[in-house]
């Protein structure tokens, strides 16, 4: 495919955000619009760099790199566990988890009771205080494009569907197990916990071995070689 780099007017900001692991959605209107309009061109260019540009039909883009590190998976496990906790917490309150996690909000003032109620689960994510909850989970959600922080009001963005998909899968397995168990079969219902055995979510998280500028220059050089 012939790509005119001059047409990719949002290349620098798009690459900068995706390279950091950010999920681009309509909250970044200019970048999102150009990705939507020139999907094939961007996908071909980034493929030369070793990244797969994923377009989720629910309205967001993200990178899947060729190689992943242990810290990346740990970040994903923490965020998935937090999502599982939120789903149960909201359901217990009689609130619709999907309505909240798909464009809805959660207040910072709800975090202390959430941490206290699910302290044992948060220990799995090495979170024991509200400061750690905000630093290790909330801040990562905002840095990676899953949520926005508006003065202590956290609004969830479309990329949260990546974690909601896993929650739905776990809940379906849980319901099936409970149904079989009610038929006197010895099959315990799985707990709502993010474990390595569950469906894995891969997150790109701040590559350290190459700067953003070097990576972008390499991608452009690769594209020019293809054109030669």
PDB file of C-alpha atoms in Angstrom:
ATOM      1  CA  UNK A   1       0.000   0.000   0.000  1.00  0.00           C
ATOM      2  CA  UNK A   2       1.252   3.448  -0.918  1.00  0.00           C
ATOM      3  CA  UNK A   3       0.989   5.806   2.020  1.00  0.00           C
ATOM      4  CA  UNK A   4       1.320   9.559   1.737  1.00  0.00           C
ATOM      5  CA  UNK A   5       2.704  10.581   5.109  1.00  0.00           C
ATOM      6  CA  UNK A   6       1.610  14.164   4.473  1.00  0.00           C
ATOM      7  CA  UNK A   7      -2.008  13.002   4.690  1.00  0.00           C
ATOM      8  CA  UNK A   8      -1.419  11.537   8.155  1.00  0.00           C
ATOM      9  CA  UNK A   9      -1.644  14.924   9.841  1.00  0.00           C
ATOM     10  CA  UNK A  10      -2.277  13.409  13.286  1.00  0.00           C
ATOM     11  CA  UNK A  11       0.486  10.806  13.041  1.00  0.00           C
ATOM     12  CA  UNK A  12       2.662  12.253  15.810  1.00  0.00           C
ATOM     13  CA  UNK A  13      -0.034  12.587  18.514  1.00  0.00           C
ATOM     14  CA  UNK A  14      -1.688   9.293  17.509  1.00  0.00           C
ATOM     15  CA  UNK A  15       1.569   7.389  17.691  1.00  0.00           C
ATOM     16  CA  UNK A  16       2.618   9.121  20.905  1.00  0.00           C
ATOM     17  CA  UNK A  17      -0.546   8.039  22.710  1.00  0.00           C
ATOM     18  CA  UNK A  18      -0.771   4.513  21.301  1.00  0.00           C
ATOM     19  CA  UNK A  19       2.944   3.918  21.931  1.00  0.00           C
ATOM     20  CA  UNK A  20       2.413   4.744  25.626  1.00  0.00           C
ATOM     21  CA  UNK A  21      -0.375   2.174  25.838  1.00  0.00           C
ATOM     22  CA  UNK A  22      -3.186   4.721  25.665  1.00  0.00           C
ATOM     23  CA  UNK A  23      -6.550   3.649  24.237  1.00  0.00           C
ATOM     24  CA  UNK A  24      -7.785   6.287  21.795  1.00  0.00           C
ATOM     25  CA  UNK A  25     -11.528   6.878  21.798  1.00  0.00           C
ATOM     26  CA  UNK A  26     -13.869   9.753  21.000  1.00  0.00           C
ATOM     27  CA  UNK A  27     -12.517  11.576  24.034  1.00  0.00           C
ATOM     28  CA  UNK A  28      -9.642  12.493  21.660  1.00  0.00           C
ATOM     29  CA  UNK A  29     -11.807  13.693  18.739  1.00  0.00           C
ATOM     30  CA  UNK A  30      -9.136  14.749  16.209  1.00  0.00           C
ATOM     31  CA  UNK A  31      -7.000  11.628  16.587  1.00  0.00           C
ATOM     32  CA  UNK A  32     -10.027   9.354  16.684  1.00  0.00           C
ATOM     33  CA  UNK A  33     -11.546  10.900  13.549  1.00  0.00           C
ATOM     34  CA  UNK A  34      -8.372  10.478  11.528  1.00  0.00           C
ATOM     35  CA  UNK A  35      -7.852   6.904  12.684  1.00  0.00           C
ATOM     36  CA  UNK A  36     -11.425   6.126  11.680  1.00  0.00           C
ATOM     37  CA  UNK A  37     -11.046   7.732   8.256  1.00  0.00           C
ATOM     38  CA  UNK A  38      -7.586   6.317   7.457  1.00  0.00           C
ATOM     39  CA  UNK A  39      -7.592   3.014   9.275  1.00  0.00           C
ATOM     40  CA  UNK A  40      -5.865   0.993   6.566  1.00  0.00           C
ATOM     41  CA  UNK A  41      -3.035   3.478   6.109  1.00  0.00           C
ATOM     42  CA  UNK A  42      -2.289   3.677   9.799  1.00  0.00           C
ATOM     43  CA  UNK A  43      -2.542  -0.062  10.244  1.00  0.00           C
ATOM     44  CA  UNK A  44      -0.018  -0.675   7.449  1.00  0.00           C
ATOM     45  CA  UNK A  45       2.413   1.919   8.775  1.00  0.00           C
ATOM     46  CA  UNK A  46       2.299   0.634  12.338  1.00  0.00           C
ATOM     47  CA  UNK A  47       2.637  -2.958  11.177  1.00  0.00           C
ATOM     48  CA  UNK A  48       6.065  -2.033   9.826  1.00  0.00           C
ATOM     49  CA  UNK A  49       6.969  -1.022  13.367  1.00  0.00           C
ATOM     50  CA  UNK A  50       5.810  -4.287  14.893  1.00  0.00           C
ATOM     51  CA  UNK A  51       2.497  -3.126  16.343  1.00  0.00           C
ATOM     52  CA  UNK A  52      -0.968  -4.347  15.508  1.00  0.00           C
ATOM     53  CA  UNK A  53      -3.488  -1.514  15.475  1.00  0.00           C
ATOM     54  CA  UNK A  54      -6.721  -2.898  16.891  1.00  0.00           C
ATOM     55  CA  UNK A  55     -10.015  -1.182  16.121  1.00  0.00           C
ATOM     56  CA  UNK A  56     -12.788  -2.179  18.480  1.00  0.00           C
ATOM     57  CA  UNK A  57     -16.221  -1.579  16.873  1.00  0.00           C
ATOM     58  CA  UNK A  58     -17.435  -0.088  20.167  1.00  0.00           C
ATOM     59  CA  UNK A  59     -15.299   2.954  19.487  1.00  0.00           C
ATOM     60  CA  UNK A  60     -11.638   2.744  20.466  1.00  0.00           C
ATOM     61  CA  UNK A  61      -8.166   1.925  19.151  1.00  0.00           C
ATOM     62  CA  UNK A  62      -5.104   0.434  20.816  1.00  0.00           C
ATOM     63  CA  UNK A  63      -1.776  -1.253  20.058  1.00  0.00           C
ATOM     64  CA  UNK A  64      -0.958  -4.914  20.515  1.00  0.00           C
ATOM     65  CA  UNK A  65       2.860  -5.273  20.544  1.00  0.00           C
ATOM     66  CA  UNK A  66       4.818  -8.315  19.442  1.00  0.00           C
ATOM     67  CA  UNK A  67       6.426  -8.923  22.823  1.00  0.00           C
ATOM     68  CA  UNK A  68       5.054  -8.359  26.296  1.00  0.00           C
ATOM     69  CA  UNK A  69       6.742  -7.959  29.665  1.00  0.00           C
ATOM     70  CA  UNK A  70       5.717  -9.269  33.059  1.00  0.00           C
ATOM     71  CA  UNK A  71       4.925  -5.788  34.338  1.00  0.00           C
ATOM     72  CA  UNK A  72       2.459  -5.251  31.506  1.00  0.00           C
ATOM     73  CA  UNK A  73       0.479  -8.337  32.483  1.00  0.00           C
ATOM     74  CA  UNK A  74       0.528  -7.262  36.127  1.00  0.00           C
ATOM     75  CA  UNK A  75      -1.027  -3.926  35.183  1.00  0.00           C
ATOM     76  CA  UNK A  76      -3.765  -5.693  33.224  1.00  0.00           C
ATOM     77  CA  UNK A  77      -4.478  -8.057  36.111  1.00  0.00           C
ATOM     78  CA  UNK A  78      -4.837  -5.175  38.548  1.00  0.00           C
ATOM     79  CA  UNK A  79      -7.225  -3.282  36.297  1.00  0.00           C
ATOM     80  CA  UNK A  80      -9.245  -6.400  35.539  1.00  0.00           C
ATOM     81  CA  UNK A  81      -9.516  -7.221  39.246  1.00  0.00           C
ATOM     82  CA  UNK A  82     -10.688  -3.671  39.967  1.00  0.00           C
ATOM     83  CA  UNK A  83     -13.337  -3.985  37.261  1.00  0.00           C
ATOM     84  CA  UNK A  84     -14.557  -7.279  38.741  1.00  0.00           C
ATOM     85  CA  UNK A  85     -14.792  -5.630  42.163  1.00  0.00           C
ATOM     86  CA  UNK A  86     -16.721  -2.686  40.738  1.00  0.00           C
ATOM     87  CA  UNK A  87     -19.201  -4.965  38.975  1.00  0.00           C
ATOM     88  CA  UNK A  88     -20.022  -6.771  42.211  1.00  0.00           C
ATOM     89  CA  UNK A  89     -20.038  -3.559  44.264  1.00  0.00           C
ATOM     90  CA  UNK A  90     -22.416  -1.775  41.904  1.00  0.00           C
ATOM     91  CA  UNK A  91     -24.709  -4.806  41.625  1.00  0.00           C
ATOM     92  CA  UNK A  92     -24.870  -5.062  45.429  1.00  0.00           C
ATOM     93  CA  UNK A  93     -25.963  -1.420  45.524  1.00  0.00           C
ATOM     94  CA  UNK A  94     -28.697  -2.040  42.980  1.00  0.00           C
ATOM     95  CA  UNK A  95     -26.876   0.014  40.346  1.00  0.00           C
ATOM     96  CA  UNK A  96     -26.443  -1.210  36.773  1.00  0.00           C
ATOM     97  CA  UNK A  97     -22.704  -2.010  36.369  1.00  0.00           C
ATOM     98  CA  UNK A  98     -22.851  -1.615  32.586  1.00  0.00           C
ATOM     99  CA  UNK A  99     -24.485   1.805  32.863  1.00  0.00           C
ATOM    100  CA  UNK A 100     -21.731   2.982  35.200  1.00  0.00           C
ATOM    101  CA  UNK A 101     -18.759   1.398  33.427  1.00  0.00           C
ATOM    102  CA  UNK A 102     -19.964   2.409  29.953  1.00  0.00           C
ATOM    103  CA  UNK A 103     -19.850   6.194  30.188  1.00  0.00           C
ATOM    104  CA  UNK A 104     -21.010   6.538  33.787  1.00  0.00           C
ATOM    105  CA  UNK A 105     -19.110   7.874  36.792  1.00  0.00           C
ATOM    106  CA  UNK A 106     -17.740   6.861  40.167  1.00  0.00           C
ATOM    107  CA  UNK A 107     -16.865   9.352  42.884  1.00  0.00           C
ATOM    108  CA  UNK A 108     -13.542   9.453  44.716  1.00  0.00           C
ATOM    109  CA  UNK A 109     -15.525   9.504  47.942  1.00  0.00           C
ATOM    110  CA  UNK A 110     -16.669   5.936  47.198  1.00  0.00           C
ATOM    111  CA  UNK A 111     -13.133   4.531  47.252  1.00  0.00           C
ATOM    112  CA  UNK A 112     -12.680   4.149  51.051  1.00  0.00           C
ATOM    113  CA  UNK A 113     -15.778   1.969  51.484  1.00  0.00           C
ATOM    114  CA  UNK A 114     -14.877   0.013  48.345  1.00  0.00           C
ATOM    115  CA  UNK A 115     -11.381  -0.659  49.667  1.00  0.00           C
ATOM    116  CA  UNK A 116     -12.697  -1.711  53.073  1.00  0.00           C
ATOM    117  CA  UNK A 117     -15.381  -4.017  51.632  1.00  0.00           C
ATOM    118  CA  UNK A 118     -13.010  -5.843  49.266  1.00  0.00           C
ATOM    119  CA  UNK A 119      -9.763  -5.565  51.216  1.00  0.00           C
ATOM    120  CA  UNK A 120      -8.881  -9.251  50.752  1.00  0.00           C
ATOM    121  CA  UNK A 121      -9.248  -8.985  46.975  1.00  0.00           C
ATOM    122  CA  UNK A 122      -7.265  -5.758  46.796  1.00  0.00           C
ATOM    123  CA  UNK A 123      -4.424  -7.519  48.587  1.00  0.00           C
ATOM    124  CA  UNK A 124      -4.021  -9.638  45.451  1.00  0.00           C
ATOM    125  CA  UNK A 125      -3.253  -6.418  43.587  1.00  0.00           C
ATOM    126  CA  UNK A 126      -0.843  -5.290  46.331  1.00  0.00           C
ATOM    127  CA  UNK A 127      -3.227  -2.479  47.257  1.00  0.00           C
ATOM    128  CA  UNK A 128      -3.773  -1.816  50.965  1.00  0.00           C
ATOM    129  CA  UNK A 129      -4.441   1.936  51.218  1.00  0.00           C
ATOM    130  CA  UNK A 130      -6.498   4.498  49.320  1.00  0.00           C
ATOM    131  CA  UNK A 131      -3.303   6.174  48.123  1.00  0.00           C
ATOM    132  CA  UNK A 132      -2.161   2.868  46.618  1.00  0.00           C
ATOM    133  CA  UNK A 133      -5.591   2.340  45.072  1.00  0.00           C
ATOM    134  CA  UNK A 134      -5.433   5.742  43.406  1.00  0.00           C
ATOM    135  CA  UNK A 135      -1.788   5.371  42.344  1.00  0.00           C
ATOM    136  CA  UNK A 136      -1.727   1.768  41.133  1.00  0.00           C
ATOM    137  CA  UNK A 137      -5.225   1.487  39.677  1.00  0.00           C
ATOM    138  CA  UNK A 138      -7.122   4.748  39.185  1.00  0.00           C
ATOM    139  CA  UNK A 139      -4.119   6.610  37.793  1.00  0.00           C
ATOM    140  CA  UNK A 140      -3.351   3.732  35.413  1.00  0.00           C
ATOM    141  CA  UNK A 141      -6.963   3.696  34.222  1.00  0.00           C
ATOM    142  CA  UNK A 142      -6.685   7.377  33.295  1.00  0.00           C
ATOM    143  CA  UNK A 143      -3.189   7.058  31.812  1.00  0.00           C
ATOM    144  CA  UNK A 144      -4.279   4.220  29.528  1.00  0.00           C
ATOM    145  CA  UNK A 145      -7.513   5.823  28.346  1.00  0.00           C
ATOM    146  CA  UNK A 146     -10.024   3.747  30.302  1.00  0.00           C
ATOM    147  CA  UNK A 147     -11.280   6.651  32.408  1.00  0.00           C
ATOM    148  CA  UNK A 148     -11.094  10.402  32.901  1.00  0.00           C
ATOM    149  CA  UNK A 149     -10.599  12.172  36.225  1.00  0.00           C
ATOM    150  CA  UNK A 150     -12.655  15.348  36.647  1.00  0.00           C
ATOM    151  CA  UNK A 151     -11.813  16.672  40.105  1.00  0.00           C
ATOM    152  CA  UNK A 152     -12.399  13.369  41.839  1.00  0.00           C
ATOM    153  CA  UNK A 153     -15.238  12.199  39.597  1.00  0.00           C
ATOM    154  CA  UNK A 154     -14.078   9.280  37.459  1.00  0.00           C
ATOM    155  CA  UNK A 155     -15.893   8.894  34.141  1.00  0.00           C
ATOM    156  CA  UNK A 156     -15.412   5.567  32.400  1.00  0.00           C
ATOM    157  CA  UNK A 157     -14.690   5.478  28.660  1.00  0.00           C
ATOM    158  CA  UNK A 158     -15.495   2.903  25.924  1.00  0.00           C
ATOM    159  CA  UNK A 159     -12.199   0.974  26.317  1.00  0.00           C
ATOM    160  CA  UNK A 160     -13.554  -0.332  29.644  1.00  0.00           C
ATOM    161  CA  UNK A 161     -15.402  -2.857  27.480  1.00  0.00           C
ATOM    162  CA  UNK A 162     -12.134  -4.822  27.271  1.00  0.00           C
ATOM    163  CA  UNK A 163     -12.471  -5.616  30.974  1.00  0.00           C
ATOM    164  CA  UNK A 164     -16.253  -5.862  30.922  1.00  0.00           C
ATOM    165  CA  UNK A 165     -15.965  -8.594  28.291  1.00  0.00           C
ATOM    166  CA  UNK A 166     -13.838 -10.629  30.681  1.00  0.00           C
ATOM    167  CA  UNK A 167     -16.263  -9.967  33.537  1.00  0.00           C
ATOM    168  CA  UNK A 168     -19.153 -11.195  31.406  1.00  0.00           C
ATOM    169  CA  UNK A 169     -17.239 -14.335  30.476  1.00  0.00           C
ATOM    170  CA  UNK A 170     -16.420 -15.036  34.120  1.00  0.00           C
ATOM    171  CA  UNK A 171     -20.014 -14.418  35.184  1.00  0.00           C
ATOM    172  CA  UNK A 172     -21.329 -16.802  32.530  1.00  0.00           C
ATOM    173  CA  UNK A 173     -18.936 -19.509  33.745  1.00  0.00           C
ATOM    174  CA  UNK A 174     -19.981 -18.749  37.288  1.00  0.00           C
ATOM    175  CA  UNK A 175     -23.702 -19.052  36.481  1.00  0.00           C
ATOM    176  CA  UNK A 176     -23.140 -22.299  34.623  1.00  0.00           C
ATOM    177  CA  UNK A 177     -21.141 -23.740  37.492  1.00  0.00           C
ATOM    178  CA  UNK A 178     -23.807 -22.686  39.994  1.00  0.00           C
ATOM    179  CA  UNK A 179     -26.496 -24.327  37.858  1.00  0.00           C
ATOM    180  CA  UNK A 180     -24.563 -27.566  37.619  1.00  0.00           C
ATOM    181  CA  UNK A 181     -23.818 -27.453  41.328  1.00  0.00           C
ATOM    182  CA  UNK A 182     -27.532 -27.126  42.089  1.00  0.00           C
ATOM    183  CA  UNK A 183     -27.975 -30.412  40.239  1.00  0.00           C
ATOM    184  CA  UNK A 184     -25.827 -32.121  42.884  1.00  0.00           C
ATOM    185  CA  UNK A 185     -22.726 -32.108  40.737  1.00  0.00           C
ATOM    186  CA  UNK A 186     -19.471 -31.362  42.538  1.00  0.00           C
ATOM    187  CA  UNK A 187     -18.443 -28.264  40.618  1.00  0.00           C
ATOM    188  CA  UNK A 188     -17.893 -25.085  42.680  1.00  0.00           C
ATOM    189  CA  UNK A 189     -18.745 -21.745  41.151  1.00  0.00           C
ATOM    190  CA  UNK A 190     -15.599 -19.813  40.239  1.00  0.00           C
ATOM    191  CA  UNK A 191     -14.913 -16.720  42.304  1.00  0.00           C
ATOM    192  CA  UNK A 192     -14.838 -13.334  40.639  1.00  0.00           C
ATOM    193  CA  UNK A 193     -11.066 -12.980  40.786  1.00  0.00           C
ATOM    194  CA  UNK A 194      -8.600 -12.009  38.046  1.00  0.00           C
ATOM    195  CA  UNK A 195      -6.300 -14.989  37.830  1.00  0.00           C
ATOM    196  CA  UNK A 196      -3.832 -16.041  35.155  1.00  0.00           C
ATOM    197  CA  UNK A 197      -6.170 -18.867  34.164  1.00  0.00           C
ATOM    198  CA  UNK A 198      -8.886 -16.416  33.104  1.00  0.00           C
ATOM    199  CA  UNK A 199      -9.007 -14.781  29.706  1.00  0.00           C
ATOM    200  CA  UNK A 200      -5.927 -12.589  29.450  1.00  0.00           C
ATOM    201  CA  UNK A 201      -5.938  -8.920  28.510  1.00  0.00           C
ATOM    202  CA  UNK A 202      -2.706  -7.603  27.047  1.00  0.00           C
ATOM    203  CA  UNK A 203      -1.868  -3.968  27.724  1.00  0.00           C
ATOM    204  CA  UNK A 204       1.011  -2.060  26.253  1.00  0.00           C
ATOM    205  CA  UNK A 205       2.666  -0.110  29.044  1.00  0.00           C
ATOM    206  CA  UNK A 206       5.421   2.427  28.421  1.00  0.00           C
ATOM    207  CA  UNK A 207       8.103   0.588  26.406  1.00  0.00           C
ATOM    208  CA  UNK A 208      11.521   1.272  27.897  1.00  0.00           C
ATOM    209  CA  UNK A 209      13.932  -0.032  25.278  1.00  0.00           C
ATOM    210  CA  UNK A 210      13.099   2.541  22.593  1.00  0.00           C
ATOM    211  CA  UNK A 211      11.996   6.154  22.744  1.00  0.00           C
ATOM    212  CA  UNK A 212       8.834   7.381  21.077  1.00  0.00           C
ATOM    213  CA  UNK A 213      10.877   9.509  18.659  1.00  0.00           C
ATOM    214  CA  UNK A 214      13.149   6.611  17.657  1.00  0.00           C
ATOM    215  CA  UNK A 215      10.192   4.280  17.133  1.00  0.00           C
ATOM    216  CA  UNK A 216       8.305   6.769  14.995  1.00  0.00           C
ATOM    217  CA  UNK A 217      11.417   7.484  12.929  1.00  0.00           C
ATOM    218  CA  UNK A 218      11.865   3.754  12.383  1.00  0.00           C
ATOM    219  CA  UNK A 219       8.269   3.386  11.242  1.00  0.00           C
ATOM    220  CA  UNK A 220       8.603   6.245   8.741  1.00  0.00           C
ATOM    221  CA  UNK A 221      11.902   4.862   7.453  1.00  0.00           C
ATOM    222  CA  UNK A 222      10.304   1.435   6.989  1.00  0.00           C
ATOM    223  CA  UNK A 223       7.432   2.962   5.046  1.00  0.00           C
ATOM    224  CA  UNK A 224       9.807   4.851   2.764  1.00  0.00           C
ATOM    225  CA  UNK A 225      11.677   1.620   2.052  1.00  0.00           C
ATOM    226  CA  UNK A 226       8.410  -0.004   1.012  1.00  0.00           C
ATOM    227  CA  UNK A 227       7.737   2.864  -1.371  1.00  0.00           C
ATOM    228  CA  UNK A 228      11.202   2.652  -2.968  1.00  0.00           C
TER     229      UNK A 228
END
